Amino acid sequence: MKSWIPLVALLALILLPLSKVSAREYNVRLLIDECADLYEYELSGSIDEDDFELLLALCHRPLNLNRADRYMLFDLPGMTYDLADRLVSYRAKHGQFESVEAIMKVDGIGPSEYEVLSSFVSVEDDAQVQGVEDIPLMAELQVGSVGRVGVGRNSDYDINESKEFERLHQDYFRLKGTGLSYFGFGGLITNRERTGAYYDRSIGRVVTAEGPVSTWDLDKAYISTSYQSLSLVVGSYDVGFGKKVTFDTTGLTNPRGWRENRHFYSDLNKARLTPDKSLLGVALSLTGVDFDMGWLDATGFVSYQAHDIYQYYYRYQLDENYEPMDDGCYFGFSEGEASGCYSSRVYAAGDPQADPYSYVSLRDAYTELLAGGNITFNFDNRTRVGLTGYRAETDLVLAPEASPIFAWHFNLPRKNVFGAIGLNGQMGLGDFELSGEYAHTLQGGNAAYIEALLEEGTWLELIAGIRWYDRRYNNPYSRSPSAPTMTLGARQRNEMGVKISAIVRPSRALRSITTIEGWETPEYVTWDETAAKNVWRDLGQYDLRLTQNVNWHITRKESLGVVVGYYDNDLARGGARETYSTVYDPADPADLEAMQYAVRGHGERTKLELQFSSKRIRLISFSARYRVSWEDSRSKLSSSYLEESVKRELGISDSEFSLENDLDLTDPSVYFSEIEQYASLRLSVRPWPDFRVVLNFHKLLTRAGGNVLHNDIYMGEDSGIAAALSNAIDNKVQGGSDGEEYSAATSSPEEKWSLGIWYKLSESINLHGLLGHVSYGGERKGRFADYVVGKLDLRARF
């Protein structure tokens, strides 16, 4: 870590005497009415990927205020360690909170803080329903449906039924309950879109008989129990330990053991239900085994289940009994990394000439067997040491005769056997805490993370974290809080970095949060022509992320928030114009070192976000957000994609045309230079205590900029080829009929409004309904431009 490390250290020293650091900051004041609202914050760029994942986990399973310690409270928006300590002390003195509203009795939590926290906290959890002391059995049932109907398509284009599926509704049935004070149960049943597929050897392709269809399935189910120091869950659960470098599926910042899972995500923009990925099997914990020097906690877990896989996370080749063409791969197949012709396409059974399906999930395409455990010795509440380990084995069961492999950007290692072992610890001395973890994988990778916390009364909290991952560390269950960046969608790093967060609070009403994160990607792999193999070379890429957040409670009823962010993915070379790639075709697909195909240097981005909220009018709350961002970056286009697109558009055969030979075109790059403005409004009206109406409006105000093909290519004398190539580039960049959205902004709606109601029919029955309209604008070839979306949800306790 070279040039920027002294700068970061200097800034930290300057901030240290003035700072009070928040435990977890989300860079925006979160006001939501249901978990689906978080998608708008994520799509608009207000929260990053890891924060979005954690907030969804908290929203779907709110934190139990009567059981959470200071480390669990760490994850709540706006929560500091000092405020968490006050909440825990109040609970110890006055007893358990009878309602969420009761937390406003804690000093430092007023109506404004409660409005943000209320969606993420509860006074009960899955294994505890209030009132079980008096009633042997109590449960809560939730049923609902989400759906959308496409409208407003451009009349110049037909709807492509292989991509734009009829999605009228998807349904869910969720249950949680408890009995006899120590027995818990729950589950999730969904009716959602999935695609059953198989390999047709006669044509050498993966096909589907029905295409994407809605199917009822038992996605989650569990039974849990707790007796004295023993706790057990059988079924669906999450588990995590330490600083999450070795193993975690909970999404929490400080996990310590297992918790039940019956949760799913509902993306209203796409009217899609997605059960979150959890484990399925048995987890057993033994806690509080006393010794002279402290106590021992231990957890063991085993999981086995079949998983769906997104179409483009999966690649298959022509099986050994199917003869490819003499002059190359068939249309729809690309030359593989090791041998054969690979494809991700899924065709209609009996009609392989029809357009293949796109963007589908293949049902039960692979299995995973996983086992692990943790043992932790606690010297006191703040000092402990633990050992965690796991081993996993996957098997691609869809078309095994076609030698399937995971795609490069999938989050599982390419080898079907993987795992890790790690040592974590924490020490607390007065106002200082030091924690960390080191892990080693079965493939020989190493990773480490160290975090320091300094507290000084109520005015100072400082958190600094340092991380290091070598190039062989590939662990899909590693989720260190210091490492939000990913390689190929996997938790594989090859970087070292530092992260410092600080808060300055000159008054109770004003708070300024500063986050500084910098990291280096030291090496990359490339093909050495002389040695005829992939080799590692020095890269020395230094990335920087700066965020400044100011929250000002102007009055007790009005607040203002300002966020400024700057991201540069290569300080030394000006990230916008630098892209580093590696050659992977001649490599061994099982060699994780050689197969680290990556594109780095995705450019620089600056954003400014303003948020204002008010509760000045009785029974009405109002908030508005405005964001403007500038982006300058570069992405690569695949020459094989462009070549296939040109051939298809011109109707010519493989032998008649080659971009590389006829036009001297290697993989080109596209520069993006873009400015975007985005705004949202939220109005909440509560005419009486049991009824609430919320209007949300989101609008992409402007998007301006251009895309420039970067390659000195000879377009040829044939104007038809030039036009076909231009169309292929536009489709790929803008997201056409078979393109992908390269600009992050194009994946979000250009306009969306929704009207939701929440009605408490009785003490035990609550009703929620929502109607909205989503517009993607412009010309989406083969796709609808607009959608009407809806949701109906009923919760009953009995």
Short mmCIF file of C-alpha atoms in Angstrom, two decimals, residues 150-533:
data_model
loop_
_atom_site.label_atom_id
_atom_site.label_comp_id
_atom_site.label_asym_id
_atom_site.label_seq_id
_atom_site.Cartn_x
_atom_site.Cartn_y
_atom_site.Cartn_z
CA GLY A 150 -46.60 -5.27 -19.05
CA VAL A 151 -48.00 -2.29 -20.93
CA GLY A 152 -46.86 0.46 -23.28
CA ARG A 153 -44.58 -1.49 -25.60
CA ASN A 154 -43.15 0.20 -28.65
CA SER A 155 -45.30 -0.82 -31.62
CA ASP A 156 -42.22 -1.12 -33.85
CA TYR A 157 -41.08 -4.24 -32.00
CA ASP A 158 -42.74 -7.51 -31.16
CA ILE A 159 -42.53 -8.83 -27.63
CA ASN A 160 -39.84 -11.49 -27.39
CA GLU A 161 -41.58 -14.24 -25.44
CA SER A 162 -38.28 -15.98 -24.67
CA LYS A 163 -37.26 -12.95 -22.58
CA GLU A 164 -40.50 -11.20 -21.63
CA PHE A 165 -42.44 -13.88 -19.78
CA GLU A 166 -46.04 -13.53 -18.72
CA ARG A 167 -45.69 -12.92 -15.00
CA LEU A 168 -49.16 -12.29 -13.59
CA HIS A 169 -48.45 -13.16 -9.96
CA GLN A 170 -46.16 -14.98 -7.55
CA ASP A 171 -47.44 -16.04 -4.15
CA TYR A 172 -46.10 -16.84 -0.69
CA PHE A 173 -47.23 -18.47 2.51
CA ARG A 174 -45.06 -17.87 5.59
CA LEU A 175 -45.46 -19.16 9.14
CA LYS A 176 -43.68 -18.72 12.46
CA GLY A 177 -44.69 -19.84 15.91
CA THR A 178 -43.77 -21.09 19.33
CA GLY A 179 -45.11 -23.43 21.95
CA LEU A 180 -44.41 -24.54 25.51
CA SER A 181 -42.09 -21.53 25.92
CA TYR A 182 -39.07 -23.23 24.34
CA PHE A 183 -40.28 -24.73 21.06
CA GLY A 184 -40.20 -22.80 17.77
CA PHE A 185 -41.28 -23.61 14.22
CA GLY A 186 -41.69 -21.87 10.89
CA GLY A 187 -41.57 -22.17 7.13
CA LEU A 188 -42.05 -20.63 3.72
CA ILE A 189 -44.03 -21.91 0.72
CA THR A 190 -43.88 -20.01 -2.56
CA ASN A 191 -45.44 -20.15 -5.99
CA ARG A 192 -42.72 -18.60 -8.14
CA GLU A 193 -41.19 -18.76 -11.57
CA ARG A 194 -38.58 -21.46 -12.18
CA THR A 195 -37.38 -23.41 -15.21
CA GLY A 196 -36.96 -27.17 -15.34
CA ALA A 197 -34.29 -28.16 -17.87
CA TYR A 198 -32.41 -31.21 -19.13
CA TYR A 199 -29.76 -32.08 -21.70
CA ASP A 200 -30.91 -33.29 -25.12
CA ARG A 201 -28.04 -35.40 -26.43
CA SER A 202 -29.50 -35.60 -29.95
CA ILE A 203 -28.92 -31.88 -30.49
CA GLY A 204 -26.22 -31.28 -27.87
CA ARG A 205 -28.16 -28.56 -26.03
CA VAL A 206 -29.86 -27.89 -22.72
CA VAL A 207 -33.60 -27.66 -23.35
CA THR A 208 -36.77 -27.06 -21.40
CA ALA A 209 -40.15 -28.65 -22.07
CA GLU A 210 -42.31 -25.94 -20.49
CA GLY A 211 -40.06 -22.92 -20.17
CA PRO A 212 -40.37 -20.70 -17.10
CA VAL A 213 -43.48 -21.69 -15.15
CA SER A 214 -44.79 -20.83 -11.71
CA THR A 215 -44.36 -23.76 -9.33
CA TRP A 216 -45.40 -24.30 -5.73
CA ASP A 217 -42.53 -25.35 -3.52
CA LEU A 218 -41.64 -25.72 0.16
CA ASP A 219 -38.61 -23.42 0.23
CA LYS A 220 -38.04 -23.16 3.99
CA ALA A 221 -39.06 -25.15 7.05
CA TYR A 222 -37.58 -25.52 10.50
CA ILE A 223 -38.15 -26.69 14.03
CA SER A 224 -36.05 -25.22 16.82
CA THR A 225 -35.75 -25.78 20.53
CA SER A 226 -33.74 -24.45 23.43
CA TYR A 227 -33.23 -26.01 26.84
CA GLN A 228 -30.78 -24.54 29.31
CA SER A 229 -27.40 -24.38 27.52
CA LEU A 230 -28.46 -26.45 24.48
CA SER A 231 -30.17 -25.08 21.37
CA LEU A 232 -31.05 -26.98 18.20
CA VAL A 233 -32.53 -26.17 14.81
CA VAL A 234 -33.54 -28.73 12.21
CA GLY A 235 -34.37 -27.37 8.75
CA SER A 236 -33.56 -23.92 7.34
CA TYR A 237 -31.08 -21.76 9.20
CA ASP A 238 -28.24 -19.23 8.94
CA VAL A 239 -24.99 -19.39 10.86
CA GLY A 240 -21.89 -17.23 11.24
CA PHE A 241 -18.95 -16.53 13.52
CA GLY A 242 -16.22 -14.02 14.40
CA LYS A 243 -15.33 -11.33 11.90
CA LYS A 244 -16.86 -13.41 9.05
CA VAL A 245 -13.57 -14.03 7.22
CA THR A 246 -14.04 -17.83 7.49
CA PHE A 247 -17.80 -18.45 7.48
CA ASP A 248 -21.05 -16.48 7.56
CA THR A 249 -24.50 -16.65 5.96
CA THR A 250 -26.34 -14.35 8.39
CA GLY A 251 -25.46 -11.01 6.82
CA LEU A 252 -24.96 -9.56 10.31
CA THR A 253 -21.79 -7.75 11.33
CA ASN A 254 -21.06 -9.70 14.52
CA PRO A 255 -22.66 -13.17 14.18
CA ARG A 256 -22.22 -15.74 16.95
CA GLY A 257 -24.09 -18.94 16.13
CA TRP A 258 -27.22 -19.96 14.24
CA ARG A 259 -30.65 -18.44 13.71
CA GLU A 260 -33.77 -19.75 11.98
CA ASN A 261 -34.50 -18.79 8.37
CA ARG A 262 -37.89 -18.46 6.69
CA HIS A 263 -37.20 -15.37 4.65
CA PHE A 264 -37.47 -14.22 1.05
CA TYR A 265 -36.94 -11.08 -1.00
CA SER A 266 -39.69 -9.50 -3.07
CA ASP A 267 -38.60 -7.27 -5.93
CA LEU A 268 -41.72 -5.35 -6.89
CA ASN A 269 -40.09 -3.83 -9.98
CA LYS A 270 -39.82 -7.31 -11.44
CA ALA A 271 -42.68 -8.91 -9.43
CA ARG A 272 -40.28 -11.62 -8.39
CA LEU A 273 -39.97 -13.65 -5.20
CA THR A 274 -36.54 -14.96 -4.26
CA PRO A 275 -35.98 -17.02 -1.09
CA ASP A 276 -32.70 -15.90 0.40
CA LYS A 277 -29.95 -18.49 0.28
CA SER A 278 -29.57 -20.31 3.59
CA LEU A 279 -28.46 -23.69 4.87
CA LEU A 280 -30.72 -26.73 5.18
CA GLY A 281 -29.91 -29.37 7.75
CA VAL A 282 -29.05 -29.36 11.45
CA ALA A 283 -27.26 -26.86 13.71
CA LEU A 284 -26.57 -27.55 17.39
CA SER A 285 -25.13 -25.08 19.91
CA LEU A 286 -23.83 -25.55 23.42
CA THR A 287 -23.35 -22.27 25.27
CA GLY A 288 -22.21 -21.16 28.69
CA VAL A 289 -20.16 -24.19 29.77
CA ASP A 290 -18.39 -22.73 32.82
CA PHE A 291 -14.68 -23.00 33.59
CA ASP A 292 -12.53 -21.24 36.14
CA MET A 293 -11.27 -18.68 33.61
CA GLY A 294 -14.51 -18.18 31.67
CA TRP A 295 -17.01 -20.16 29.63
CA LEU A 296 -17.14 -22.17 26.42
CA ASP A 297 -19.53 -21.90 23.46
CA ALA A 298 -19.62 -24.45 20.63
CA THR A 299 -21.69 -24.88 17.45
CA GLY A 300 -21.73 -27.61 14.82
CA PHE A 301 -23.74 -27.62 11.58
CA VAL A 302 -24.43 -29.82 8.55
CA SER A 303 -26.32 -28.85 5.39
CA TYR A 304 -27.36 -30.53 2.14
CA GLN A 305 -29.66 -29.09 -0.50
CA ALA A 306 -30.31 -28.62 -4.19
CA HIS A 307 -30.00 -25.07 -5.55
CA ASP A 308 -31.37 -23.22 -8.53
CA ILE A 309 -28.79 -21.48 -10.67
CA TYR A 310 -29.16 -18.39 -12.81
CA GLN A 311 -28.74 -19.27 -16.47
CA TYR A 312 -25.56 -17.27 -17.04
CA TYR A 313 -23.85 -18.68 -13.94
CA TYR A 314 -23.80 -22.07 -15.69
CA ARG A 315 -21.96 -23.32 -18.80
CA TYR A 316 -22.15 -26.68 -20.56
CA GLN A 317 -20.33 -28.12 -23.56
CA LEU A 318 -21.19 -30.51 -26.36
CA ASP A 319 -20.89 -34.00 -24.94
CA GLU A 320 -18.19 -36.35 -26.20
CA ASN A 321 -20.63 -38.26 -28.44
CA TYR A 322 -21.74 -35.13 -30.30
CA GLU A 323 -19.46 -34.05 -33.14
CA PRO A 324 -18.90 -30.29 -33.48
CA MET A 325 -18.46 -28.55 -36.82
CA ASP A 326 -15.08 -28.90 -38.50
CA ASP A 327 -14.44 -25.16 -38.73
CA GLY A 328 -15.44 -24.22 -35.19
CA CYS A 329 -18.27 -24.26 -32.67
CA TYR A 330 -21.95 -24.26 -33.54
CA PHE A 331 -23.90 -21.02 -33.35
CA GLY A 332 -24.62 -20.28 -29.70
CA PHE A 333 -21.43 -21.99 -28.51
CA SER A 334 -18.04 -20.44 -27.78
CA GLU A 335 -14.64 -22.07 -27.62
CA GLY A 336 -14.14 -23.33 -24.09
CA GLU A 337 -11.41 -22.57 -21.58
CA ALA A 338 -9.90 -26.06 -21.74
CA SER A 339 -11.62 -27.92 -24.57
CA GLY A 340 -14.99 -28.23 -26.23
CA CYS A 341 -17.59 -25.65 -27.18
CA TYR A 342 -19.39 -24.10 -24.23
CA SER A 343 -22.79 -22.41 -24.02
CA SER A 344 -25.21 -20.95 -21.46
CA ARG A 345 -28.23 -21.10 -23.75
CA VAL A 346 -31.48 -22.90 -22.97
CA TYR A 347 -33.73 -23.91 -25.87
CA ALA A 348 -37.32 -24.98 -26.23
CA ALA A 349 -37.55 -28.77 -26.44
CA GLY A 350 -38.52 -29.86 -29.94
CA ASP A 351 -37.79 -26.46 -31.48
CA PRO A 352 -34.05 -25.67 -31.24
CA GLN A 353 -34.37 -23.12 -34.06
CA ALA A 354 -36.56 -20.85 -31.93
CA ASP A 355 -35.03 -18.04 -29.89
CA PRO A 356 -33.38 -19.42 -26.76
CA TYR A 357 -34.66 -18.44 -23.34
CA SER A 358 -32.87 -15.66 -21.50
CA TYR A 359 -32.55 -14.54 -17.87
CA VAL A 360 -34.08 -17.72 -16.41
CA SER A 361 -33.29 -19.70 -13.25
CA LEU A 362 -32.64 -23.40 -13.78
CA ARG A 363 -34.35 -25.50 -11.14
CA ASP A 364 -32.23 -27.70 -8.84
CA ALA A 365 -29.23 -27.45 -11.16
CA TYR A 366 -26.59 -28.20 -8.53
CA THR A 367 -26.28 -29.67 -5.03
CA GLU A 368 -24.15 -28.63 -2.08
CA LEU A 369 -23.07 -30.68 0.93
CA LEU A 370 -21.51 -28.60 3.69
CA ALA A 371 -20.35 -29.24 7.26
CA GLY A 372 -18.57 -27.05 9.77
CA GLY A 373 -18.34 -25.81 13.30
CA ASN A 374 -17.00 -23.29 15.75
CA ILE A 375 -15.64 -23.42 19.29
CA THR A 376 -15.16 -20.21 21.27
CA PHE A 377 -13.73 -19.64 24.73
CA ASN A 378 -14.98 -16.44 26.42
CA PHE A 379 -12.82 -14.91 29.13
CA ASP A 380 -15.47 -12.21 29.70
CA ASN A 381 -18.17 -10.43 27.69
CA ARG A 382 -15.56 -8.53 25.64
CA THR A 383 -12.64 -10.94 25.39
CA ARG A 384 -12.78 -14.25 23.53
CA VAL A 385 -10.94 -16.52 21.10
CA GLY A 386 -12.56 -18.89 18.61
CA LEU A 387 -11.78 -21.47 15.94
CA THR A 388 -14.05 -21.92 12.88
CA GLY A 389 -13.84 -24.40 10.03
CA TYR A 390 -15.98 -25.80 7.22
CA ARG A 391 -15.79 -28.02 4.14
CA ALA A 392 -18.19 -27.97 1.18
CA GLU A 393 -18.70 -30.09 -1.89
CA THR A 394 -20.81 -29.11 -4.90
CA ASP A 395 -22.04 -31.14 -7.85
CA LEU A 396 -23.54 -29.76 -11.07
CA VAL A 397 -26.37 -32.21 -11.69
CA LEU A 398 -27.87 -30.52 -14.76
CA ALA A 399 -26.45 -32.19 -17.90
CA PRO A 400 -23.50 -33.96 -16.24
CA GLU A 401 -22.66 -35.68 -19.55
CA ALA A 402 -21.92 -32.24 -21.03
CA SER A 403 -19.19 -31.48 -18.43
CA PRO A 404 -20.87 -28.36 -17.00
CA ILE A 405 -18.87 -25.74 -15.11
CA PHE A 406 -19.71 -22.63 -13.09
CA ALA A 407 -19.34 -19.32 -14.93
CA TRP A 408 -16.48 -17.02 -13.91
CA HIS A 409 -18.70 -14.49 -12.17
CA PHE A 410 -20.61 -17.02 -10.05
CA ASN A 411 -19.92 -16.85 -6.31
CA LEU A 412 -18.72 -20.45 -5.88
CA PRO A 413 -15.15 -21.63 -6.52
CA ARG A 414 -14.58 -23.51 -9.74
CA LYS A 415 -13.35 -26.59 -7.85
CA ASN A 416 -16.21 -28.68 -6.51
CA VAL A 417 -14.49 -29.20 -3.12
CA PHE A 418 -13.58 -26.16 -1.06
CA GLY A 419 -13.48 -24.92 2.51
CA ALA A 420 -11.57 -22.88 5.08
CA ILE A 421 -10.36 -22.84 8.66
CA GLY A 422 -9.86 -19.67 10.68
CA LEU A 423 -8.89 -18.30 14.08
CA ASN A 424 -10.69 -15.24 15.44
CA GLY A 425 -10.36 -13.27 18.65
CA GLN A 426 -11.46 -10.17 20.51
CA MET A 427 -9.96 -8.31 23.46
CA GLY A 428 -11.52 -5.49 25.45
CA LEU A 429 -9.54 -3.30 27.84
CA GLY A 430 -11.30 -0.24 29.20
CA ASP A 431 -12.26 2.02 26.32
CA PHE A 432 -10.32 0.00 23.75
CA GLU A 433 -11.30 -3.14 21.81
CA LEU A 434 -9.24 -5.08 19.31
CA SER A 435 -10.66 -7.90 17.19
CA GLY A 436 -9.55 -9.86 14.16
CA GLU A 437 -9.52 -13.10 12.21
CA TYR A 438 -7.12 -15.11 10.07
CA ALA A 439 -8.33 -17.81 7.63
CA HIS A 440 -6.74 -20.40 5.35
CA THR A 441 -8.57 -22.19 2.52
CA LEU A 442 -8.23 -25.72 1.21
CA GLN A 443 -6.76 -24.28 -1.99
CA GLY A 444 -3.96 -22.63 -0.02
CA GLY A 445 -5.36 -19.09 0.14
CA ASN A 446 -4.89 -16.79 3.12
CA ALA A 447 -6.82 -13.82 4.46
CA ALA A 448 -6.76 -11.64 7.56
CA TYR A 449 -8.79 -8.78 9.02
CA ILE A 450 -8.04 -6.61 12.08
CA GLU A 451 -10.39 -4.03 13.57
CA ALA A 452 -9.78 -1.56 16.42
CA LEU A 453 -12.42 0.33 18.38
CA LEU A 454 -11.64 3.22 20.70
CA GLU A 455 -14.25 4.79 23.00
CA GLU A 456 -13.88 7.81 25.23
CA GLY A 457 -17.03 8.52 27.20
CA THR A 458 -19.91 9.71 25.07
CA TRP A 459 -17.91 11.88 22.70
CA LEU A 460 -15.50 9.54 20.97
CA GLU A 461 -15.78 6.27 19.10
CA LEU A 462 -13.24 5.39 16.44
CA ILE A 463 -13.24 2.29 14.25
CA ALA A 464 -10.39 1.36 11.91
CA GLY A 465 -10.06 -1.89 9.96
CA ILE A 466 -7.21 -3.39 7.92
CA ARG A 467 -7.69 -6.30 5.51
CA TRP A 468 -5.46 -8.55 3.42
CA TYR A 469 -6.40 -11.28 0.95
CA ASP A 470 -3.90 -13.11 -1.19
CA ARG A 471 -4.61 -14.12 -4.78
CA ARG A 472 -5.47 -17.73 -3.91
CA TYR A 473 -8.12 -16.88 -1.32
CA ASN A 474 -11.46 -17.96 -2.79
CA ASN A 475 -14.13 -18.41 -0.14
CA PRO A 476 -17.81 -17.78 -1.01
CA TYR A 477 -18.72 -17.74 2.70
CA SER A 478 -16.27 -14.98 3.61
CA ARG A 479 -18.00 -11.68 4.35
CA SER A 480 -15.54 -9.50 6.21
CA PRO A 481 -17.12 -6.13 7.09
CA SER A 482 -14.06 -4.36 5.69
CA ALA A 483 -14.29 -5.89 2.24
CA PRO A 484 -17.31 -4.89 0.14
CA THR A 485 -15.44 -5.34 -3.14
CA MET A 486 -15.73 -8.58 -5.09
CA THR A 487 -13.88 -10.39 -7.85
CA LEU A 488 -16.09 -12.04 -10.47
CA GLY A 489 -19.06 -11.89 -8.10
CA ALA A 490 -17.22 -14.16 -5.66
CA ARG A 491 -15.72 -13.45 -2.27
CA GLN A 492 -12.30 -13.93 -3.78
CA ARG A 493 -10.03 -10.95 -3.14
CA ASN A 494 -6.36 -10.45 -4.01
CA GLU A 495 -6.12 -7.11 -2.31
CA MET A 496 -5.04 -5.28 0.81
CA GLY A 497 -6.76 -2.24 2.23
CA VAL A 498 -7.80 -0.03 5.10
CA LYS A 499 -11.13 1.46 6.17
CA ILE A 500 -11.67 4.26 8.70
CA SER A 501 -15.03 5.66 9.76
CA ALA A 502 -15.42 8.78 11.88
CA ILE A 503 -18.21 10.95 13.23
CA VAL A 504 -18.00 14.56 14.41
CA ARG A 505 -20.91 15.66 16.58
CA PRO A 506 -20.54 19.31 17.59
CA SER A 507 -24.11 19.36 18.89
CA ARG A 508 -26.93 16.91 19.55
CA ALA A 509 -28.68 18.06 16.37
CA LEU A 510 -25.70 17.90 14.01
CA ARG A 511 -23.63 14.88 13.04
CA SER A 512 -20.96 14.55 10.37
CA ILE A 513 -19.78 11.09 9.31
CA THR A 514 -16.61 10.58 7.29
CA THR A 515 -15.62 7.24 5.73
CA ILE A 516 -12.25 6.67 4.08
CA GLU A 517 -11.50 3.40 2.33
CA GLY A 518 -8.49 2.58 0.20
CA TRP A 519 -7.17 -0.68 -1.16
CA GLU A 520 -4.57 -2.08 -3.52
CA THR A 521 -4.92 -4.86 -6.06
CA PRO A 522 -1.27 -5.90 -6.27
CA GLU A 523 -1.23 -8.57 -8.99
CA TYR A 524 -3.03 -9.78 -12.07
CA VAL A 525 -2.68 -12.86 -14.23
CA THR A 526 -1.92 -12.75 -17.93
CA TRP A 527 -0.89 -15.10 -20.73
CA ASP A 528 2.85 -15.26 -21.33
CA GLU A 529 3.49 -16.12 -24.98
CA THR A 530 7.12 -17.06 -24.34
CA ALA A 531 6.39 -19.36 -21.41
CA ALA A 532 3.10 -20.55 -22.99
CA LYS A 533 1.25 -20.31 -19.68
#
